[in-house]
Amino acid sequence: MTYPWIVIHFVVTAIVFVYSYTCRIAGEELAVQITGGMDKVFDVCVLIAYFILAVSLIDLVIVIARGRTILKRREAFFTPFTWIVVIGAVALLLPATPFSKGLYTFCMNGGMLVWFVRLLFVKGEDRC
């Protein structure tokens, strides 16, 4: 799941950097045009990265549910996929504000963060 996550964040960071730099050099109008074009160019990469990430998340749920990890099977209900859905649903239920938009944008990172913190407190089955 790490590689597609890195690709998505690299693309977003690159576009934000180019927008910021172009705004300072040539103005906001040109920055919007350039980054809009970049967004179209990188759309395919980002969509492929999201697809790979989705397949990885589904595979993670299946592997945990089948008992192929040190985690207990019930932990399949608490993977990043679950937290992404919960955070995204909360964001969609909130009134349209900058906070709700930011929360919706944060749902993938937040899901991963909640899952990693949860893993710190969850003990796996003892297997020899």
Tab-separated table of C-alpha atoms in Angstrom:
chain	number	residue	atom	x	y	z
A	1	MET	CA	0.000	0.000	0.000
A	2	THR	CA	2.980	2.278	0.478
A	3	TYR	CA	3.984	2.771	-3.160
A	4	PRO	CA	0.636	3.969	-4.498
A	5	TRP	CA	0.227	6.157	-1.409
A	6	ILE	CA	3.613	7.752	-2.149
A	7	VAL	CA	2.703	8.273	-5.823
A	8	ILE	CA	-0.564	10.007	-4.923
A	9	HIS	CA	1.112	12.293	-2.413
A	10	PHE	CA	4.058	13.056	-4.696
A	11	VAL	CA	1.692	14.155	-7.472
A	12	VAL	CA	-0.342	16.345	-5.105
A	13	THR	CA	2.815	17.861	-3.619
A	14	ALA	CA	4.318	18.535	-7.055
A	15	ILE	CA	1.145	20.267	-8.242
A	16	VAL	CA	0.931	22.398	-5.087
A	17	PHE	CA	4.611	23.346	-5.441
A	18	VAL	CA	4.231	24.323	-9.106
A	19	TYR	CA	1.076	26.307	-8.292
A	20	SER	CA	2.814	28.176	-5.467
A	21	TYR	CA	5.954	28.864	-7.491
A	22	THR	CA	4.029	29.970	-10.602
A	23	CYS	CA	1.786	32.235	-8.528
A	24	ARG	CA	4.807	34.107	-7.242
A	25	ILE	CA	6.521	34.337	-10.632
A	26	ALA	CA	3.693	34.809	-13.141
A	27	GLY	CA	0.436	35.235	-11.258
A	28	GLU	CA	-2.523	33.140	-10.215
A	29	GLU	CA	-4.198	32.933	-13.624
A	30	LEU	CA	-1.217	31.239	-15.256
A	31	ALA	CA	-0.690	29.027	-12.189
A	32	VAL	CA	-4.268	27.739	-12.448
A	33	GLN	CA	-3.810	26.964	-16.155
A	34	ILE	CA	-0.498	25.157	-15.655
A	35	THR	CA	-1.596	23.094	-12.667
A	36	GLY	CA	-4.898	22.293	-14.369
A	37	GLY	CA	-2.890	20.847	-17.234
A	38	MET	CA	-0.643	18.960	-14.818
A	39	ASP	CA	-3.702	17.553	-13.103
A	40	LYS	CA	-4.967	16.156	-16.431
A	41	VAL	CA	-1.556	14.653	-17.232
A	42	PHE	CA	-1.198	12.959	-13.849
A	43	ASP	CA	-4.828	11.780	-13.632
A	44	VAL	CA	-3.964	8.384	-15.128
A	45	CYS	CA	-1.112	7.825	-12.653
A	46	VAL	CA	-3.281	8.809	-9.716
A	47	LEU	CA	-6.183	6.604	-10.851
A	48	ILE	CA	-3.839	3.627	-11.253
A	49	ALA	CA	-2.367	4.339	-7.810
A	50	TYR	CA	-5.859	4.478	-6.264
A	51	PHE	CA	-6.757	1.200	-7.987
A	52	ILE	CA	-3.616	-0.520	-6.662
A	53	LEU	CA	-4.307	0.905	-3.208
A	54	ALA	CA	-7.904	-0.353	-3.296
A	55	VAL	CA	-6.798	-3.843	-4.356
A	56	SER	CA	-4.188	-3.828	-1.579
A	57	LEU	CA	-6.752	-2.785	1.039
A	58	ILE	CA	-9.191	-5.485	-0.088
A	59	ASP	CA	-6.384	-8.051	-0.037
A	60	LEU	CA	-5.414	-6.948	3.480
A	61	VAL	CA	-8.973	-7.489	4.697
A	62	ILE	CA	-9.097	-10.943	3.079
A	63	VAL	CA	-5.719	-12.043	4.439
A	64	ILE	CA	-6.591	-10.977	7.980
A	65	ALA	CA	-10.086	-12.528	7.766
A	66	ARG	CA	-8.608	-15.843	6.610
A	67	GLY	CA	-6.253	-15.893	9.597
A	68	ARG	CA	-3.064	-15.612	7.522
A	69	THR	CA	-1.497	-12.970	9.777
A	70	ILE	CA	-0.654	-12.721	13.457
A	71	LEU	CA	-3.716	-10.527	13.898
A	72	LYS	CA	-6.936	-12.070	15.114
A	73	ARG	CA	-9.591	-12.561	12.459
A	74	ARG	CA	-11.896	-9.953	13.959
A	75	GLU	CA	-9.260	-7.327	13.126
A	76	ALA	CA	-10.405	-7.598	9.487
A	77	PHE	CA	-13.250	-5.281	10.534
A	78	PHE	CA	-10.790	-2.627	11.707
A	79	THR	CA	-8.439	-2.260	8.732
A	80	PRO	CA	-7.706	1.125	7.117
A	81	PHE	CA	-10.624	0.512	4.745
A	82	THR	CA	-13.065	0.661	7.667
A	83	TRP	CA	-11.612	3.876	9.059
A	84	ILE	CA	-11.503	5.483	5.590
A	85	VAL	CA	-15.207	4.727	5.136
A	86	VAL	CA	-16.090	5.998	8.639
A	87	ILE	CA	-14.129	9.254	8.307
A	88	GLY	CA	-15.460	9.804	4.772
A	89	ALA	CA	-19.053	9.182	5.905
A	90	VAL	CA	-18.696	11.629	8.804
A	91	ALA	CA	-17.283	14.231	6.416
A	92	LEU	CA	-20.204	13.757	4.020
A	93	LEU	CA	-22.755	14.056	6.844
A	94	LEU	CA	-21.336	17.380	8.024
A	95	PRO	CA	-22.559	20.636	6.480
A	96	ALA	CA	-20.472	21.817	3.524
A	97	THR	CA	-17.667	23.785	5.144
A	98	PRO	CA	-13.908	23.986	4.657
A	99	PHE	CA	-13.576	21.615	7.636
A	100	SER	CA	-15.821	18.954	6.071
A	101	LYS	CA	-13.933	19.247	2.754
A	102	GLY	CA	-10.616	18.932	4.589
A	103	LEU	CA	-11.888	15.970	6.606
A	104	TYR	CA	-13.037	14.229	3.422
A	105	THR	CA	-9.635	14.869	1.823
A	106	PHE	CA	-7.971	13.518	4.973
A	107	CYS	CA	-10.015	10.291	5.095
A	108	MET	CA	-7.361	8.065	3.438
A	109	ASN	CA	-4.496	9.391	5.549
A	110	GLY	CA	-6.710	9.414	8.636
A	111	GLY	CA	-7.755	5.813	8.046
A	112	MET	CA	-4.131	4.726	7.825
A	113	LEU	CA	-3.207	6.767	10.887
A	114	VAL	CA	-6.035	5.356	13.019
A	115	TRP	CA	-5.158	1.812	11.920
A	116	PHE	CA	-1.450	2.201	12.728
A	117	VAL	CA	-2.236	3.652	16.159
A	118	ARG	CA	-4.699	0.818	16.749
A	119	LEU	CA	-2.025	-1.737	15.828
A	120	LEU	CA	0.145	-0.360	18.631
A	121	PHE	CA	-2.456	-1.547	21.120
A	122	VAL	CA	-3.623	-4.788	19.498
A	123	LYS	CA	-1.872	-8.036	20.277
A	124	GLY	CA	-1.800	-10.767	17.681
A	125	GLU	CA	-2.405	-14.437	18.289
A	126	ASP	CA	0.576	-16.345	19.641
A	127	ARG	CA	1.759	-18.588	16.833
A	128	CYS	CA	4.759	-20.844	16.877
